[in-house]
mmCIF file of C-alpha atoms in Angstrom:
data_model
loop_
_atom_site.group_PDB
_atom_site.id
_atom_site.type_symbol
_atom_site.label_atom_id
_atom_site.label_comp_id
_atom_site.label_asym_id
_atom_site.label_seq_id
_atom_site.Cartn_x
_atom_site.Cartn_y
_atom_site.Cartn_z
ATOM 1 C CA MET A 1 0.000 0.000 0.000
ATOM 2 C CA ASN A 2 1.539 3.286 -1.063
ATOM 3 C CA ARG A 3 1.812 6.316 1.171
ATOM 4 C CA THR A 4 -1.084 8.235 -0.433
ATOM 5 C CA ARG A 5 -3.441 5.271 -0.097
ATOM 6 C CA LYS A 6 -2.431 4.920 3.595
ATOM 7 C CA GLN A 7 -3.212 8.611 4.109
ATOM 8 C CA VAL A 8 -6.645 8.201 2.494
ATOM 9 C CA VAL A 9 -7.427 5.157 4.656
ATOM 10 C CA ALA A 10 -6.255 6.964 7.793
ATOM 11 C CA SER A 11 -8.341 10.035 6.879
ATOM 12 C CA LEU A 12 -11.434 7.916 6.317
ATOM 13 C CA ALA A 13 -10.970 6.114 9.625
ATOM 14 C CA ALA A 14 -10.537 9.420 11.452
ATOM 15 C CA ALA A 15 -13.620 10.896 9.756
ATOM 16 C CA VAL A 16 -15.759 7.898 10.703
ATOM 17 C CA MET A 17 -14.530 8.040 14.289
ATOM 18 C CA MET A 18 -15.127 11.814 14.501
ATOM 19 C CA ALA A 19 -18.612 11.484 12.992
ATOM 20 C CA GLY A 20 -19.541 8.961 15.673
ATOM 21 C CA CYS A 21 -18.223 11.216 18.425
ATOM 22 C CA ALA A 22 -19.783 14.389 17.012
ATOM 23 C CA GLN A 23 -23.377 13.239 17.247
ATOM 24 C CA ALA A 24 -25.289 14.853 20.071
ATOM 25 C CA ASP A 25 -28.794 14.671 21.448
ATOM 26 C CA ASN A 26 -31.016 17.683 20.847
ATOM 27 C CA GLY A 27 -30.669 18.520 24.534
ATOM 28 C CA ASP A 28 -26.856 18.534 24.548
ATOM 29 C CA ASP A 29 -25.100 21.869 24.889
ATOM 30 C CA GLN A 30 -23.353 22.673 21.609
ATOM 31 C CA GLY A 31 -21.020 25.202 23.227
ATOM 32 C CA GLY A 32 -21.912 27.898 20.689
ATOM 33 C CA GLN A 33 -21.021 25.604 17.780
ATOM 34 C CA PRO A 34 -23.504 24.661 15.067
ATOM 35 C CA PRO A 35 -25.020 21.211 15.528
ATOM 36 C CA GLN A 36 -24.119 18.259 13.344
ATOM 37 C CA GLN A 37 -24.110 19.185 9.657
ATOM 38 C CA TRP A 38 -27.052 17.738 7.751
ATOM 39 C CA PRO A 39 -26.310 16.068 4.423
ATOM 40 C CA GLN A 40 -26.559 18.076 1.253
ATOM 41 C CA GLU A 41 -27.555 16.344 -1.970
ATOM 42 C CA THR A 42 -24.997 16.737 -4.705
ATOM 43 C CA ILE A 43 -26.188 15.633 -8.116
ATOM 44 C CA ALA A 44 -23.132 16.859 -9.982
ATOM 45 C CA ALA A 45 -20.955 13.760 -10.323
ATOM 46 C CA ALA A 46 -17.715 13.942 -8.385
ATOM 47 C CA PRO A 47 -14.623 13.360 -10.506
ATOM 48 C CA GLU A 48 -12.687 10.149 -10.018
ATOM 49 C CA THR A 49 -9.147 10.452 -8.779
ATOM 50 C CA ALA A 50 -6.139 8.418 -9.842
ATOM 51 C CA GLU A 51 -6.291 6.611 -6.494
ATOM 52 C CA SER A 52 -9.773 5.307 -7.283
ATOM 53 C CA SER A 53 -8.670 3.623 -10.523
ATOM 54 C CA ALA A 54 -7.826 0.388 -8.712
ATOM 55 C CA PRO A 55 -10.597 -2.243 -8.937
ATOM 56 C CA GLY A 56 -12.988 -2.024 -6.000
ATOM 57 C CA SER A 57 -11.507 1.271 -4.797
ATOM 58 C CA SER A 58 -13.737 4.280 -4.090
ATOM 59 C CA ALA A 59 -11.369 6.905 -2.714
ATOM 60 C CA PRO A 60 -13.181 10.164 -1.899
ATOM 61 C CA VAL A 61 -12.457 13.300 -3.885
ATOM 62 C CA SER A 62 -10.849 15.996 -1.775
ATOM 63 C CA GLU A 63 -12.165 19.559 -1.687
ATOM 64 C CA GLU A 64 -8.911 20.636 -3.335
ATOM 65 C CA GLN A 65 -9.415 18.188 -6.230
ATOM 66 C CA MET A 66 -13.063 19.170 -6.626
ATOM 67 C CA GLN A 67 -12.196 22.868 -6.719
ATOM 68 C CA ARG A 68 -9.681 22.219 -9.477
ATOM 69 C CA THR A 69 -11.871 19.992 -11.659
ATOM 70 C CA ASP A 70 -15.620 20.346 -11.074
ATOM 71 C CA PRO A 71 -17.248 23.799 -11.001
ATOM 72 C CA GLU A 72 -20.783 22.333 -10.816
ATOM 73 C CA ALA A 73 -19.878 20.377 -7.662
ATOM 74 C CA VAL A 74 -18.448 23.579 -6.158
ATOM 75 C CA LEU A 75 -21.696 25.444 -6.968
ATOM 76 C CA VAL A 76 -23.801 22.727 -5.329
ATOM 77 C CA ALA A 77 -21.552 22.595 -2.231
ATOM 78 C CA ALA A 78 -21.620 26.390 -1.870
ATOM 79 C CA ALA A 79 -25.403 26.598 -2.281
ATOM 80 C CA GLY A 80 -25.852 23.832 0.292
ATOM 81 C CA GLU A 81 -23.714 25.616 2.870
ATOM 82 C CA LEU A 82 -25.314 28.999 2.149
ATOM 83 C CA THR A 83 -28.815 27.597 2.765
ATOM 84 C CA THR A 84 -28.086 25.412 5.805
ATOM 85 C CA TRP A 85 -28.958 27.492 8.849
ATOM 86 C CA TYR A 86 -28.627 27.242 12.647
ATOM 87 C CA PRO A 87 -31.041 29.824 14.123
ATOM 88 C CA VAL A 88 -30.317 28.800 17.726
ATOM 89 C CA THR A 89 -26.563 29.457 17.518
ATOM 90 C CA GLU A 90 -26.317 31.951 14.644
ATOM 91 C CA ARG A 91 -27.704 35.490 14.632
ATOM 92 C CA ASN A 92 -29.006 35.468 11.046
ATOM 93 C CA ARG A 93 -28.756 33.888 7.594
ATOM 94 C CA GLY A 94 -25.569 35.848 6.878
ATOM 95 C CA ALA A 95 -23.578 33.517 9.142
ATOM 96 C CA SER A 96 -23.837 30.845 6.464
ATOM 97 C CA THR A 97 -21.685 32.984 4.159
ATOM 98 C CA VAL A 98 -18.821 32.735 6.641
ATOM 99 C CA ARG A 99 -19.281 28.943 6.885
ATOM 100 C CA ALA A 100 -19.270 28.708 3.063
ATOM 101 C CA ALA A 101 -16.038 30.725 2.776
ATOM 102 C CA ARG A 102 -13.989 27.811 1.409
ATOM 103 C CA TRP A 103 -16.309 27.712 -1.655
ATOM 104 C CA LEU A 104 -16.503 31.497 -2.174
ATOM 105 C CA GLU A 105 -14.258 34.235 -3.445
ATOM 106 C CA PRO A 106 -12.993 36.099 -0.340
ATOM 107 C CA ARG A 107 -14.687 39.373 -1.349
ATOM 108 C CA LEU A 108 -18.124 37.718 -1.005
ATOM 109 C CA VAL A 109 -17.385 36.873 2.619
ATOM 110 C CA ASN A 110 -15.942 40.313 3.330
ATOM 111 C CA GLU A 111 -18.927 42.085 1.726
ATOM 112 C CA THR A 112 -21.629 40.117 3.566
ATOM 113 C CA PRO A 113 -24.115 42.651 4.928
ATOM 114 C CA GLU A 114 -25.299 42.438 8.523
ATOM 115 C CA LEU A 115 -28.790 40.994 8.232
ATOM 116 C CA ARG A 116 -31.534 41.411 10.790
ATOM 117 C CA PRO A 117 -33.335 38.222 11.789
ATOM 118 C CA ASP A 118 -36.832 38.129 10.304
ATOM 119 C CA ALA A 119 -39.996 36.702 11.900
ATOM 120 C CA GLN A 120 -39.411 33.247 10.435
ATOM 121 C CA TRP A 121 -35.852 33.164 11.823
ATOM 122 C CA MET A 122 -37.181 34.084 15.269
ATOM 123 C CA GLU A 123 -39.821 31.302 15.066
ATOM 124 C CA TRP A 124 -37.109 28.781 14.159
ATOM 125 C CA THR A 125 -34.986 30.021 17.065
ATOM 126 C CA GLN A 126 -37.846 29.569 19.534
ATOM 127 C CA ALA A 127 -38.553 26.098 18.129
ATOM 128 C CA GLY A 128 -34.901 25.056 18.595
ATOM 129 C CA ALA A 129 -34.725 24.297 14.876
ATOM 130 C CA THR A 130 -31.977 23.757 12.359
ATOM 131 C CA ILE A 131 -32.526 24.082 8.621
ATOM 132 C CA SER A 132 -30.890 21.561 6.291
ATOM 133 C CA SER A 133 -30.798 21.745 2.519
ATOM 134 C CA ARG A 134 -30.789 19.488 -0.533
ATOM 135 C CA VAL A 135 -29.447 21.139 -3.659
ATOM 136 C CA ARG A 136 -29.841 20.131 -7.279
ATOM 137 C CA ILE A 137 -28.868 21.868 -10.481
ATOM 138 C CA ALA A 138 -31.979 23.089 -12.290
ATOM 139 C CA GLU A 139 -32.770 21.924 -15.799
ATOM 140 C CA GLU A 140 -32.702 25.446 -17.206
ATOM 141 C CA LYS A 141 -30.861 27.240 -19.935
ATOM 142 C CA HIS A 142 -27.771 28.983 -18.670
ATOM 143 C CA PRO A 143 -25.157 31.303 -20.125
ATOM 144 C CA PRO A 144 -22.509 29.511 -22.196
ATOM 145 C CA ASP A 145 -19.634 28.091 -20.146
ATOM 146 C CA SER A 146 -16.122 29.391 -20.683
ATOM 147 C CA ASP A 147 -12.761 28.032 -19.588
ATOM 148 C CA THR A 148 -12.927 30.250 -16.513
ATOM 149 C CA GLN A 149 -16.623 30.801 -15.753
ATOM 150 C CA VAL A 150 -19.718 28.619 -15.235
ATOM 151 C CA THR A 151 -23.196 29.850 -14.225
ATOM 152 C CA ARG A 152 -26.046 27.599 -13.102
ATOM 153 C CA ALA A 153 -29.480 27.865 -11.521
ATOM 154 C CA VAL A 154 -30.047 25.541 -8.570
ATOM 155 C CA VAL A 155 -33.128 24.454 -6.648
ATOM 156 C CA VAL A 156 -32.770 24.242 -2.872
ATOM 157 C CA GLU A 157 -35.219 22.133 -0.872
ATOM 158 C CA GLN A 158 -34.950 22.903 2.841
ATOM 159 C CA THR A 159 -36.124 20.906 5.841
ATOM 160 C CA MET A 160 -36.703 22.258 9.345
ATOM 161 C CA HIS A 161 -35.490 19.858 12.050
ATOM 162 C CA SER A 162 -36.749 20.519 15.577
ATOM 163 C CA PRO A 163 -37.434 18.529 18.743
ATOM 164 C CA SER A 164 -41.054 18.220 17.582
ATOM 165 C CA GLY A 165 -40.103 16.649 14.239
ATOM 166 C CA GLU A 166 -39.241 17.535 10.647
ATOM 167 C CA LYS A 167 -41.121 19.734 8.224
ATOM 168 C CA ALA A 168 -40.418 20.912 4.683
ATOM 169 C CA VAL A 169 -39.747 24.640 4.358
ATOM 170 C CA GLU A 170 -41.982 25.985 1.612
ATOM 171 C CA PRO A 171 -41.485 27.189 -1.012
ATOM 172 C CA ALA A 172 -38.212 25.777 -2.348
ATOM 173 C CA LEU A 173 -35.521 28.367 -3.013
ATOM 174 C CA ALA A 174 -34.126 29.137 -6.451
ATOM 175 C CA MET A 175 -30.582 30.477 -6.695
ATOM 176 C CA TRP A 176 -28.261 31.551 -9.495
ATOM 177 C CA LEU A 177 -24.564 31.039 -8.850
ATOM 178 C CA THR A 178 -21.507 31.839 -10.935
ATOM 179 C CA CYS A 179 -18.271 29.938 -10.432
ATOM 180 C CA THR A 180 -14.998 31.466 -11.611
ATOM 181 C CA LYS A 181 -11.612 29.779 -11.982
ATOM 182 C CA GLY A 182 -8.962 31.726 -10.113
ATOM 183 C CA GLU A 183 -5.285 32.225 -10.883
ATOM 184 C CA ASP A 184 -4.544 29.347 -8.478
ATOM 185 C CA GLY A 185 -6.563 26.996 -10.714
ATOM 186 C CA LYS A 186 -9.415 26.598 -8.199
ATOM 187 C CA TRP A 187 -13.098 27.171 -8.927
ATOM 188 C CA ARG A 188 -14.897 29.413 -6.422
ATOM 189 C CA VAL A 189 -18.313 31.045 -6.408
ATOM 190 C CA SER A 190 -17.911 34.646 -7.537
ATOM 191 C CA GLU A 191 -21.604 35.603 -7.471
ATOM 192 C CA PHE A 192 -24.839 34.248 -6.030
ATOM 193 C CA ARG A 193 -28.362 35.549 -5.763
ATOM 194 C CA TYR A 194 -31.717 34.220 -4.582
#
């Protein structure tokens, strides 16, 4: 087993162990940290890496690899983070922009306006809710892709999770996101709007 494969196996083992330890009951104190991240649906196919070419191997694609090769996957990941909310521990929806920073151009994080919590946010806070999201790329026409820019519309289906159960957040959100390839060769979201 080569060194890279050992690193992948060790990373997977650590991630599984951390995931098991990170789960908490709804009543546990989160210490100001957002609760466990809810899964986000990614329909853009992740690229295969050289490590996964061995029969029976399914090595995960790193964020670094994804940002260098798959702008649609970056758009879906960014939209998922931007629309996953923690009203109990975060002051407003703008906090998600900071959490999504790894998928965004730095100026988007720096230019995030201070948002006031609306009535729905306050209801979610009182209910002890978290809002998860499932993102899919919409089947719509989009501007032509270039070597350095890709724009897509996405549909975001959100679910409210609270001690009293789960409920779909209606209506679904529609977002337009543009991904731009930087000088470092990485794709990052350069624009998004609801």
